[in-house]
Amino acid sequence: MSKQETKVNKIRDFHHESIANREEFWRREAERIHWDEPFTRVLDDSRPPFARWYVGGRTNLCYNAVDRWLPQYADRAALVWVSTEVDQERVYTRRQLYDEVNAAAAMLRGLGVERGDRVLLYMPMVPEAVFTMLACARIGAVHSVVFGGFASVNLAQRIDDAAPKVVVSADGGSRAGKVQAYKPLLDKALGLCAKPPQSVVIFDRGLAPFEAVAGRDLDYAELRREHWGRQVPIAWLESSEPSYVLYTSGTTGRPKGVQRDTGGYAVALAASMEYVFGGKPGDTYFCTSDIGWVVGHSYIVYGPLIAGQTTVLYEGTPVRPDGAILWQLVERFRVNALFSSPTAVRVLKRQDPALLKRHDLSSLHTVYLAGEPLDEPTARWLSDGLGKPVIDNYWQTESGWPILSAQPGVERTPARFGSPSFPTYGFDVRVVSETTGEDLPAGQKGVVAIVPPLPPGAMSTIWGDDARFVQTYFTSIPGRQYYSTFDWGRVDADGYWFILGRTDDVINVAGHRLGTREIEESISSHAGVAECAVVGVADELKGQVAMAFVVLKQAAPVDDPDAARALEGDIMRLVEQQLGAVARPALVRFVGALPKTRSGKVLRRAIVAVCEKRDPGDLTTIEDPSALEQIKESLQ
Ligand code: PRX
């Protein structure tokens, strides 16, 4: 047997053990965290597909992230904040982090937030966002962080669904040197809400002047002063009590609140920091995601801190002040593992390759990329340019941590570019037939599905809607109650996995997961629009971009090019105002009809094919072939 095969076998054995001896495996892993009271059962899956991990155990995410490491690392950096947007830096030791989190927790308690209450954060990448998240965890409040790039309609939907007692926000953020005012969007969202929260706390950065609403809006700095020095006791939660809700898009226009537990999540993250991310306590970890996404929750905030590491929080882009900024930060803070996105690397690829060599990267062992497909040339460019391993990892908001990845903490395995390697321990992943639900042999494309129980750290349900959780995720594979990832996949003869795009209408723009249905609903709210179809089209830089095809209420499509351009601009602005700039379509075109089947279903795959200049394939079900021709013409 070759050396290479032996290595792959070790990972396979590890994975096999995690499934075959599930409870022993996770019992052992649970020792990584502190339990105030031990659990009585590792797993309760008596009500499939629900799974409760570490039944009866009591723990707390904030305690494991902050307090637990005080004796060892009180004076060592826990949180490093760098903003190239406002040219500021702050370093917090564990002790200082402890003080800030306690002040924030006291502030929330002072506003009447109790265990189980929700707190919504709409914040830029500032340390106060991390303090507030940890403060929620400390007192057992459930946080719901909304990505700062989202706008009022998205925000209002999330406020209404989670019904937070308090919203914590900021005057504004900054992106590529441009101030983004948050407060007006928040005010607009609160105006749209059925039951707005009692209190709004604003962290005023002095970026975007705003009007405070008397009796509702409070000042973060003032509250911090008021509560400084307080110590807030830990709320020891039963393992399955929720830690947070994070909304994500699917097929419908209504985002789903992915609910995460407490104990299972802490264990899963702690284990992944070693097995997947090859780290140990005292390391420094730098993840360039945003706290508004799952990657930010797991690998900016909780994962590194729970594992006793230093985490780097970065507000800025990968190319300002220049394309070496990420490497400069790696050098300065002696970063051991870097986690970023394929889009960020494709952006860097357009810069001078010499920038990769300008800094001392000797501390860095591996670069991790996730969130969207990693194309082979991009992976190769980075890996060759840095002379470091690049690991592609595949997962979802729902899973909370990687489903497929190389696992250098188990064993270094050879990379196969274009593949996120192998299933991680705990995930019983299969490629199954869309029509029969049966496992497919190597080489065949099918749906990537997971046999329940989902491992610790994966979503426990949809916030407030158990039935929707089951219906959404566990009913689409014929004949089997499997979890569907809604991704296509394939395994090669050597056991390397490949992800081949979504089976549903979710698109991925620069690593941002968006629902086309949500964008369609936004466009349809324009008075002149009769109907529309939004699709994700391949893009060299962003992976995908959204393109919108619109049928207007007036019979003829817009013939006058100026009028068409003006209307296109109106629609783009509307989406930007309602959902945020990330959701803004790259292109809007007007057509007389949408290509549909005789039963009225829009032929999205055919539209995408035409947009990508591919053969649209079988069109026998199309009602009006000229509709597809119109799409083709509209693109010329
Ligand atoms: O389609 C897959 C794609 O992103 C989706 C999940 O997005 P989100 O919920 O935002 O979570 C991102 C967590 C990293 C998946 O269903 N995706 C994510 N990672 C990869 C990927 N597609 C291909 N390769 C990946 N490594």
XYZ file of C-alpha atoms and ligand atoms in Angstrom:
662
model
C 0.000 0.000 0.000
C 1.344 3.430 -0.860
C 1.906 6.048 1.790
C -0.844 8.175 0.281
C -3.448 5.424 0.617
C -2.516 4.789 4.231
C -3.177 8.410 5.042
C -6.574 8.492 3.405
C -7.444 5.311 5.253
C -6.719 6.893 8.592
C -9.285 9.609 7.937
C -11.730 7.009 6.704
C -11.313 4.973 9.887
C -11.788 8.050 11.987
C -14.973 8.892 10.103
C -16.207 5.329 10.293
C -15.690 5.252 14.031
C -17.634 8.496 14.462
C -20.663 6.908 12.815
C -20.389 3.301 13.998
C -19.611 4.257 17.605
C -21.358 7.574 17.539
C -22.025 7.941 21.228
C -18.557 6.902 22.418
C -17.005 9.177 19.846
C -18.932 12.246 20.948
C -18.688 11.380 24.632
C -14.930 11.615 24.275
C -15.082 14.860 22.320
C -17.318 16.425 24.990
C -14.315 16.493 27.332
C -12.961 19.408 25.335
C -15.321 21.842 26.994
C -16.349 22.726 30.520
C -19.637 21.335 31.792
C -21.090 22.856 34.919
C -23.181 19.735 35.255
C -22.413 16.542 33.372
C -24.847 15.204 30.790
C -26.789 12.050 31.508
C -27.061 10.903 27.877
C -24.866 11.623 24.877
C -27.703 11.524 22.369
C -31.456 11.423 22.398
C -32.764 10.733 18.907
C -36.003 9.133 19.975
C -37.940 11.663 17.897
C -36.241 11.516 14.495
C -35.116 13.526 12.645
C -34.598 15.661 15.755
C -31.459 15.047 17.769
C -30.650 16.291 21.244
C -26.991 16.117 22.173
C -25.624 15.874 25.694
C -29.002 15.635 27.387
C -29.081 17.121 30.874
C -25.606 18.619 30.613
C -25.244 22.262 31.585
C -22.764 24.548 29.953
C -22.346 28.030 28.483
C -20.685 29.284 25.297
C -19.413 32.498 26.871
C -17.883 30.683 29.821
C -16.054 28.314 27.485
C -14.894 31.151 25.248
C -13.844 33.660 27.888
C -13.844 32.737 31.602
C -12.413 29.287 31.154
C -9.184 30.599 29.624
C -8.616 33.394 32.135
C -6.302 31.479 34.462
C -4.031 30.547 31.562
C -4.322 33.472 29.184
C -5.541 36.523 31.142
C -2.925 38.792 29.608
C -2.692 37.277 26.197
C -4.550 38.770 23.230
C -7.966 37.164 22.823
C -9.445 39.531 20.248
C -7.454 41.594 17.794
C -9.479 44.145 15.860
C -8.098 45.818 12.775
C -10.054 48.212 10.620
C -8.452 49.469 7.448
C -11.739 51.293 6.863
C -11.364 53.716 9.754
C -7.647 53.120 10.378
C -8.043 51.848 13.906
C -6.767 48.859 15.819
C -7.569 47.509 19.245
C -6.223 44.462 21.020
C -8.188 42.922 23.888
C -6.612 40.468 26.272
C -8.848 37.731 27.717
C -9.172 39.788 30.879
C -10.248 42.865 28.904
C -12.612 40.764 26.840
C -14.063 39.436 30.074
C -14.628 42.986 31.340
C -16.232 44.151 28.095
C -18.513 41.123 27.867
C -19.594 41.538 31.470
C -20.394 45.211 30.930
C -22.403 44.321 27.818
C -24.179 41.528 29.686
C -25.042 43.906 32.535
C -26.308 46.398 29.966
C -28.619 43.790 28.424
C -29.816 42.660 31.845
C -30.468 46.294 32.693
C -32.699 46.514 29.627
C -34.744 43.603 30.888
C -33.221 40.853 28.745
C -33.677 37.470 30.382
C -32.707 33.937 29.584
C -34.407 32.804 26.378
C -35.160 36.361 25.215
C -33.897 37.353 21.785
C -31.458 40.141 21.029
C -30.975 41.208 17.433
C -27.634 42.572 16.270
C -27.306 44.657 13.153
C -23.701 45.666 13.330
C -20.542 46.252 11.354
C -17.318 44.390 12.098
C -16.472 46.025 15.413
C -15.448 44.425 18.728
C -18.699 45.618 20.321
C -20.551 43.156 18.088
C -18.466 40.298 19.493
C -18.943 41.577 23.060
C -22.696 41.672 22.554
C -22.853 38.173 21.069
C -20.843 36.770 23.969
C -22.899 38.806 26.440
C -26.070 37.207 25.082
C -24.512 33.779 25.478
C -23.456 34.657 29.024
C -26.997 35.443 30.175
C -28.691 32.777 28.077
C -30.272 35.229 25.636
C -30.620 34.076 22.032
C -28.854 36.312 19.553
C -29.913 36.865 15.984
C -27.194 38.601 13.997
C -28.318 40.175 10.732
C -25.659 40.747 8.090
C -24.805 44.449 7.875
C -25.089 44.320 4.079
C -28.809 43.560 4.337
C -31.385 46.336 4.200
C -34.739 47.216 5.712
C -37.066 44.505 4.364
C -34.657 41.701 5.266
C -34.125 43.241 8.638
C -37.838 43.734 9.331
C -38.601 40.113 8.412
C -35.984 38.911 10.863
C -37.135 41.246 13.630
C -40.718 40.086 13.219
C -39.799 36.408 13.232
C -37.510 36.437 16.269
C -39.342 39.204 18.189
C -36.236 40.515 19.962
C -36.539 42.481 23.181
C -33.539 44.631 22.248
C -31.797 45.564 19.012
C -28.120 46.460 19.136
C -26.839 48.389 16.153
C -24.438 51.142 15.139
C -24.577 54.466 13.375
C -22.767 52.933 10.466
C -20.053 50.858 8.925
C -17.666 51.401 6.086
C -16.947 49.398 2.990
C -14.047 50.117 0.635
C -13.703 53.561 2.170
C -17.371 54.467 1.784
C -19.492 55.067 4.877
C -22.606 52.906 5.065
C -25.250 54.386 7.346
C -27.019 51.623 9.316
C -29.335 53.674 11.471
C -31.703 54.941 8.715
C -32.120 51.365 7.437
C -32.821 50.176 10.963
C -35.354 52.964 11.534
C -37.071 52.065 8.292
C -37.118 48.388 9.238
C -38.572 49.149 12.655
C -41.281 51.146 10.907
C -42.200 48.051 8.898
C -42.322 45.738 11.930
C -45.491 44.448 13.466
C -44.048 44.463 16.996
C -40.855 46.526 17.211
C -38.562 45.990 20.226
C -38.662 48.206 23.313
C -35.054 49.323 23.217
C -32.464 50.036 20.572
C -28.827 50.398 21.577
C -26.639 52.312 19.151
C -22.884 52.030 19.129
C -21.960 55.454 17.807
C -18.731 55.353 15.838
C -19.063 58.951 14.733
C -19.319 57.815 11.132
C -22.896 58.627 10.181
C -24.769 61.330 12.133
C -28.255 60.210 13.135
C -31.331 61.243 15.074
C -31.912 59.287 18.272
C -35.545 58.391 18.964
C -36.308 59.594 22.488
C -37.350 56.835 24.877
C -36.197 54.096 22.544
C -32.644 54.702 21.363
C -29.835 54.334 23.865
C -26.119 54.933 23.610
C -23.797 51.920 23.870
C -20.886 53.911 25.298
C -23.060 55.485 27.968
C -24.535 52.138 29.020
C -21.064 50.613 29.050
C -19.861 53.350 31.416
C -22.871 52.846 33.618
C -22.289 49.091 33.896
C -18.508 49.017 33.861
C -16.995 46.750 36.513
C -20.121 44.618 36.984
C -19.739 40.857 36.995
C -22.653 39.007 35.524
C -23.138 35.397 36.564
C -23.154 32.719 33.906
C -26.524 31.258 32.931
C -25.827 27.526 32.796
C -27.997 26.311 29.948
C -29.207 22.805 29.356
C -27.256 21.571 26.356
C -30.199 21.795 23.965
C -31.263 25.301 24.922
C -30.786 27.625 21.949
C -27.675 29.745 21.676
C -28.663 31.657 18.572
C -30.818 31.971 15.505
C -29.275 32.788 12.159
C -31.508 33.350 9.166
C -30.735 31.807 5.827
C -32.339 31.676 2.418
C -34.035 28.783 0.717
C -36.607 28.198 -1.958
C -39.360 30.343 -0.486
C -39.393 34.087 -0.001
C -39.387 33.656 3.778
C -35.932 33.077 5.294
C -35.536 30.312 7.857
C -34.224 30.900 11.353
C -31.568 28.236 11.788
C -31.586 27.422 15.496
C -28.397 26.252 17.163
C -28.100 24.494 20.499
C -25.486 25.171 23.167
C -23.572 22.055 24.271
C -23.399 20.286 20.934
C -22.221 23.453 19.209
C -19.468 24.093 21.763
C -18.163 20.538 21.436
C -18.378 20.502 17.632
C -16.484 23.774 17.308
C -13.817 22.784 19.820
C -13.224 19.507 17.980
C -13.142 21.158 14.560
C -10.531 23.667 15.702
C -8.158 20.754 16.130
C -9.208 18.154 13.553
C -10.129 20.442 10.668
C -8.160 23.585 11.458
C -5.093 21.904 12.899
C -4.956 24.297 15.858
C -4.203 24.284 19.553
C -4.722 26.667 22.476
C -2.574 29.764 22.170
C -2.722 29.817 18.371
C -3.900 32.807 16.374
C -6.759 32.365 13.955
C -7.861 34.841 11.298
C -11.173 34.447 9.525
C -12.103 37.153 7.008
C -15.823 36.384 6.908
C -18.470 38.608 8.493
C -20.169 38.088 11.856
C -23.478 38.209 9.959
C -22.778 34.828 8.332
C -22.384 31.398 9.832
C -18.648 31.351 9.108
C -18.307 34.450 11.263
C -20.348 32.946 14.107
C -18.376 29.712 14.141
C -14.899 30.836 13.152
C -14.519 34.481 14.092
C -16.325 34.356 17.414
C -17.009 31.009 19.019
C -14.617 28.437 17.534
C -11.259 30.137 18.111
C -12.246 31.563 21.501
C -13.652 28.269 22.796
C -10.419 26.593 21.692
C -8.341 29.112 23.677
C -7.035 30.897 20.611
C -6.633 34.529 19.606
C -9.125 35.626 16.992
C -8.567 38.410 14.462
C -11.575 40.541 13.547
C -10.999 42.485 10.365
C -13.078 45.345 8.988
C -11.902 45.965 5.461
C -11.446 44.463 2.033
C -8.556 42.251 0.855
C -7.211 45.012 -1.416
C -7.066 48.154 0.713
C -4.616 49.758 1.296
C -3.183 47.166 -1.082
C -3.488 43.539 -2.088
C -1.028 42.419 0.580
C -3.121 43.492 3.560
C -4.171 39.959 4.547
C -0.551 38.787 4.443
C 0.581 41.850 6.318
C -1.857 40.961 9.104
C -0.706 37.346 9.070
C 2.853 38.525 9.560
C 2.087 41.100 12.237
C -0.118 38.919 14.378
C 1.698 35.643 13.676
C -1.496 34.068 12.331
C -1.426 30.258 12.240
C -4.534 29.535 10.185
C -6.360 31.804 7.755
C -9.967 31.245 6.689
C -11.294 33.169 3.702
C -13.454 32.784 0.598
C -12.735 31.807 -2.996
C -14.034 35.205 -4.138
C -11.489 37.003 -1.961
C -8.734 34.948 -3.568
C -10.050 35.623 -7.079
C -9.934 39.326 -6.226
C -6.300 38.937 -5.097
C -5.488 37.033 -8.262
C -5.998 40.256 -10.208
C -3.249 41.912 -8.173
C 0.511 41.729 -8.546
C 1.519 38.161 -7.561
C 4.642 39.578 -5.898
C 2.326 40.743 -3.086
C 2.047 37.130 -1.947
C 5.759 37.121 -1.229
C 6.162 40.467 0.495
C 5.558 39.287 4.060
C 6.944 36.705 6.413
C 4.299 34.006 6.475
C 6.276 31.474 8.478
C 3.615 31.337 11.227
C 0.896 30.308 8.768
C 0.333 26.571 8.308
C -2.809 26.430 6.155
C -5.321 28.553 4.281
C -8.958 27.459 4.418
C -11.540 28.531 1.872
C -15.289 27.945 1.999
C -18.721 29.279 1.207
C -18.807 28.675 -2.534
C -17.191 26.387 -5.069
C -13.412 26.730 -5.175
C -12.246 26.477 -8.768
C -9.038 24.658 -9.457
C -7.039 27.564 -10.981
C -7.788 29.751 -7.959
C -6.794 27.053 -5.474
C -3.628 26.302 -7.398
C -2.676 29.964 -7.779
C -2.899 30.525 -4.039
C -1.282 27.288 -2.995
C 1.651 27.713 -5.407
C 2.011 31.422 -4.688
C 2.143 30.970 -0.926
C 3.764 27.568 -0.837
C 1.129 26.552 1.743
C -1.643 23.999 1.715
C -5.038 25.359 0.696
C -8.023 23.458 2.085
C -11.452 23.723 0.529
C -14.217 23.038 3.039
C -17.875 22.580 2.251
C -20.696 23.288 4.661
C -23.834 25.303 5.301
C -25.459 27.668 7.766
C -27.469 24.628 8.795
C -24.479 22.409 9.574
C -22.610 25.032 11.613
C -19.202 23.539 10.793
C -17.586 21.703 7.857
C -19.393 18.695 6.349
C -16.638 17.931 3.854
C -13.025 18.891 4.376
C -9.486 17.690 4.569
C -8.697 17.185 8.248
C -5.016 17.861 8.874
C -5.568 17.472 12.624
C -6.435 13.842 11.919
C -3.924 13.334 9.118
C -2.565 15.399 6.252
C -3.975 14.015 3.011
C -3.067 15.035 -0.520
C -5.305 17.777 -1.901
C -7.258 17.239 -5.062
C -8.033 20.664 -6.466
C -11.723 21.254 -7.021
C -12.638 18.866 -4.225
C -13.352 19.596 -0.542
C -11.887 16.128 0.106
C -13.762 13.858 2.535
C -16.735 13.780 4.904
C -15.873 15.026 8.363
C -16.427 12.786 11.403
C -20.041 12.788 12.555
C -21.612 13.512 9.177
C -23.043 10.378 7.573
C -23.049 11.927 4.095
C -24.308 10.166 0.986
C -24.758 10.925 -2.675
C -28.259 9.693 -3.446
C -30.485 9.430 -6.462
C -32.950 12.266 -6.835
C -35.577 9.833 -8.092
C -35.103 6.710 -5.943
C -33.238 7.975 -2.874
C -30.748 5.144 -3.205
C -27.021 5.576 -2.638
C -25.229 6.144 -5.915
C -21.949 4.511 -6.868
C -18.705 6.458 -7.281
C -18.666 8.736 -10.298
C -22.403 9.376 -10.423
C -23.981 12.733 -9.768
C -26.740 12.893 -7.175
C -28.060 14.864 -4.234
C -25.772 15.278 -1.238
C -27.792 14.008 1.711
C -27.066 13.332 5.367
C -28.472 10.400 7.297
C -29.824 11.621 10.635
C -29.050 12.168 13.429
C -27.209 15.325 12.427
C -24.047 15.609 14.533
C -23.504 18.039 17.408
C -23.371 21.667 16.281
C -25.773 21.220 13.366
C -29.106 23.063 13.450
C -31.592 21.711 15.950
C -34.715 23.097 14.284
C -36.146 26.134 12.522
C -36.874 28.839 15.061
C -40.456 28.456 16.201
C -41.349 25.935 13.518
C -40.438 22.280 14.055
C -42.835 21.195 11.308
C -41.133 23.433 8.773
C -37.745 22.013 9.782
C -38.891 18.481 9.014
C -40.806 19.489 5.904
C -38.006 21.610 4.439
C -35.014 19.419 5.043
C -36.207 15.843 5.513
C -38.901 15.170 2.923
C -37.265 15.723 -0.456
C -35.308 12.461 -0.769
C -37.709 9.770 -2.003
C -38.425 6.993 0.461
C -35.906 8.125 3.081
C -35.962 10.585 5.909
C -32.570 12.043 5.024
C -31.428 15.625 5.399
C -31.056 17.237 1.987
C -28.252 19.746 1.540
C -29.884 20.839 -1.728
C -26.491 20.508 -3.365
C -25.523 18.180 -6.193
C -22.419 16.118 -5.639
C -20.272 13.265 -6.808
C -17.580 11.094 -5.238
C -14.637 9.962 -7.336
C -13.092 6.505 -7.338
C -10.617 7.521 -4.603
C -13.287 8.845 -2.288
C -12.797 12.556 -2.976
C -16.047 14.518 -2.996
C -17.092 17.181 -5.488
C -19.897 19.706 -5.073
C -21.698 20.507 -8.304
C -24.091 23.356 -7.496
C -27.485 23.717 -5.853
C -30.538 21.615 -6.598
C -32.831 24.495 -5.577
C -33.124 28.200 -6.400
C -30.525 29.381 -3.943
C -27.660 31.310 -5.495
C -24.246 32.207 -4.201
C -22.859 35.643 -5.013
C -19.303 36.165 -3.780
C -19.924 33.589 -1.041
C -23.172 35.282 0.003
C -26.092 32.885 -0.003
C -29.198 34.483 -1.489
C -32.660 33.252 -2.340
C -33.777 34.122 -5.856
C -37.376 34.045 -4.597
C -36.642 36.871 -2.162
C -35.177 38.987 -4.952
C -38.170 38.191 -7.165
C -40.561 39.295 -4.443
C -38.676 42.541 -4.094
C -38.780 43.218 -7.852
C -42.454 42.298 -7.990
C -43.226 44.984 -5.430
C -42.427 47.553 -8.167
C -45.723 48.961 -9.428
C -44.890 48.391 -13.096
C -43.864 44.720 -12.792
C -46.229 41.890 -13.736
C -43.844 38.998 -13.092
C -40.174 38.190 -13.085
C -37.576 35.461 -12.846
C -34.236 35.848 -11.087
C -31.485 33.339 -11.783
C -27.868 32.867 -10.748
C -25.458 33.036 -13.653
C -21.805 31.983 -13.586
C -19.408 34.868 -13.036
C -15.644 34.747 -13.221
C -15.063 36.842 -10.125
C -18.081 36.370 -7.869
C -18.868 32.741 -8.698
C -22.422 33.737 -9.576
C -24.377 36.938 -10.125
C -28.137 37.482 -10.105
C -29.841 38.324 -13.391
C -33.465 39.396 -13.551
C -35.903 38.971 -16.425
C -38.974 41.104 -16.010
C -42.383 41.135 -17.655
C -44.022 44.529 -17.306
C -47.708 45.173 -16.742
C -47.871 47.351 -19.859
C -48.293 44.976 -22.782
C -45.127 45.734 -24.787
C -41.687 45.548 -23.239
C -39.837 48.829 -23.092
C -38.730 49.705 -26.627
C -37.083 53.020 -25.878
C -33.545 52.161 -24.667
C -33.374 55.225 -22.399
C -36.662 54.374 -20.743
C -35.535 50.765 -20.362
C -32.273 51.854 -18.762
C -34.081 54.162 -16.354
C -36.484 51.413 -15.336
C -33.636 48.960 -14.952
C -31.970 51.444 -12.592
C -35.223 51.863 -10.635
C -35.562 48.142 -10.139
C -31.955 47.724 -9.074
C -32.299 50.547 -6.562
C -35.517 49.061 -5.232
C -33.815 45.729 -4.522
C -30.857 47.499 -2.986
C -33.110 49.542 -0.691
C -35.219 46.584 0.358
C -32.692 43.770 0.577
C -29.257 45.369 0.372
C -26.519 45.833 -2.186
C -25.524 42.137 -2.083
C -28.882 41.170 -3.557
C -28.875 43.769 -6.327
C -29.092 42.031 -9.723
C -26.120 42.512 -12.037
C -28.527 42.930 -14.924
C -32.249 43.528 -15.443
C -33.862 42.816 -18.819
C -37.432 43.262 -20.018
C -39.158 40.504 -21.944
C -42.699 39.874 -23.172
C -43.030 36.490 -21.463
C -41.045 34.087 -19.288
C -40.245 30.596 -20.568
C -42.553 28.247 -18.685
C -43.737 24.686 -18.763
C -47.340 24.027 -19.698
C -48.116 23.750 -16.010
C -46.735 27.252 -15.456
C -43.351 26.496 -13.894
C -40.583 28.892 -14.920
C -37.797 27.021 -16.724
C -34.945 28.398 -14.679
C -32.335 25.931 -15.777
C -33.014 26.838 -19.395
C -32.732 30.559 -18.606
C -29.426 29.988 -16.819
C -28.140 27.930 -19.753
C -29.014 30.676 -22.213
C -27.369 33.304 -19.998
C -24.243 31.155 -19.775
C -24.348 30.571 -23.545
C -24.878 26.845 -23.101
C -27.327 24.506 -24.745
C -30.626 24.739 -22.802
C -31.150 20.985 -23.203
C -34.510 19.280 -23.342
C -37.251 21.818 -24.069
C -40.142 19.491 -24.817
C -42.144 20.812 -21.871
C -41.834 24.475 -22.827
C -45.095 26.172 -23.614
C -43.823 29.055 -25.736
C -40.334 28.548 -27.210
C -40.223 32.179 -28.326
C -39.995 33.222 -24.665
C -36.537 31.687 -24.424
C -35.595 33.354 -27.695
C -36.616 36.687 -26.176
C -34.270 36.095 -23.257
C -31.470 35.349 -25.668
C -32.201 38.508 -27.648
C -32.477 40.647 -24.526
C -28.896 39.728 -23.688
C -27.477 40.889 -26.990
O -24.102 25.430 -2.137
C -23.180 25.221 -1.098
C -22.246 26.407 -1.009
O -22.816 27.301 -0.082
C -24.004 26.740 0.495
C -24.102 27.090 1.943
O -23.999 28.472 2.122
P -24.130 29.085 3.563
O -25.361 28.584 4.210
O -23.947 30.548 3.435
O -22.938 28.467 4.399
C -21.616 28.677 4.068
C -20.744 27.935 5.038
C -19.346 27.749 4.520
C -23.873 25.263 0.253
O -25.117 24.613 0.277
N -20.904 26.017 -0.532
C -20.381 26.239 0.683
N -19.108 25.799 0.725
C -18.820 25.274 -0.480
C -19.977 25.407 -1.277
N -20.004 24.946 -2.549
C -18.902 24.346 -3.034
N -17.764 24.203 -2.326
C -17.675 24.644 -1.047
N -16.538 24.494 -0.362
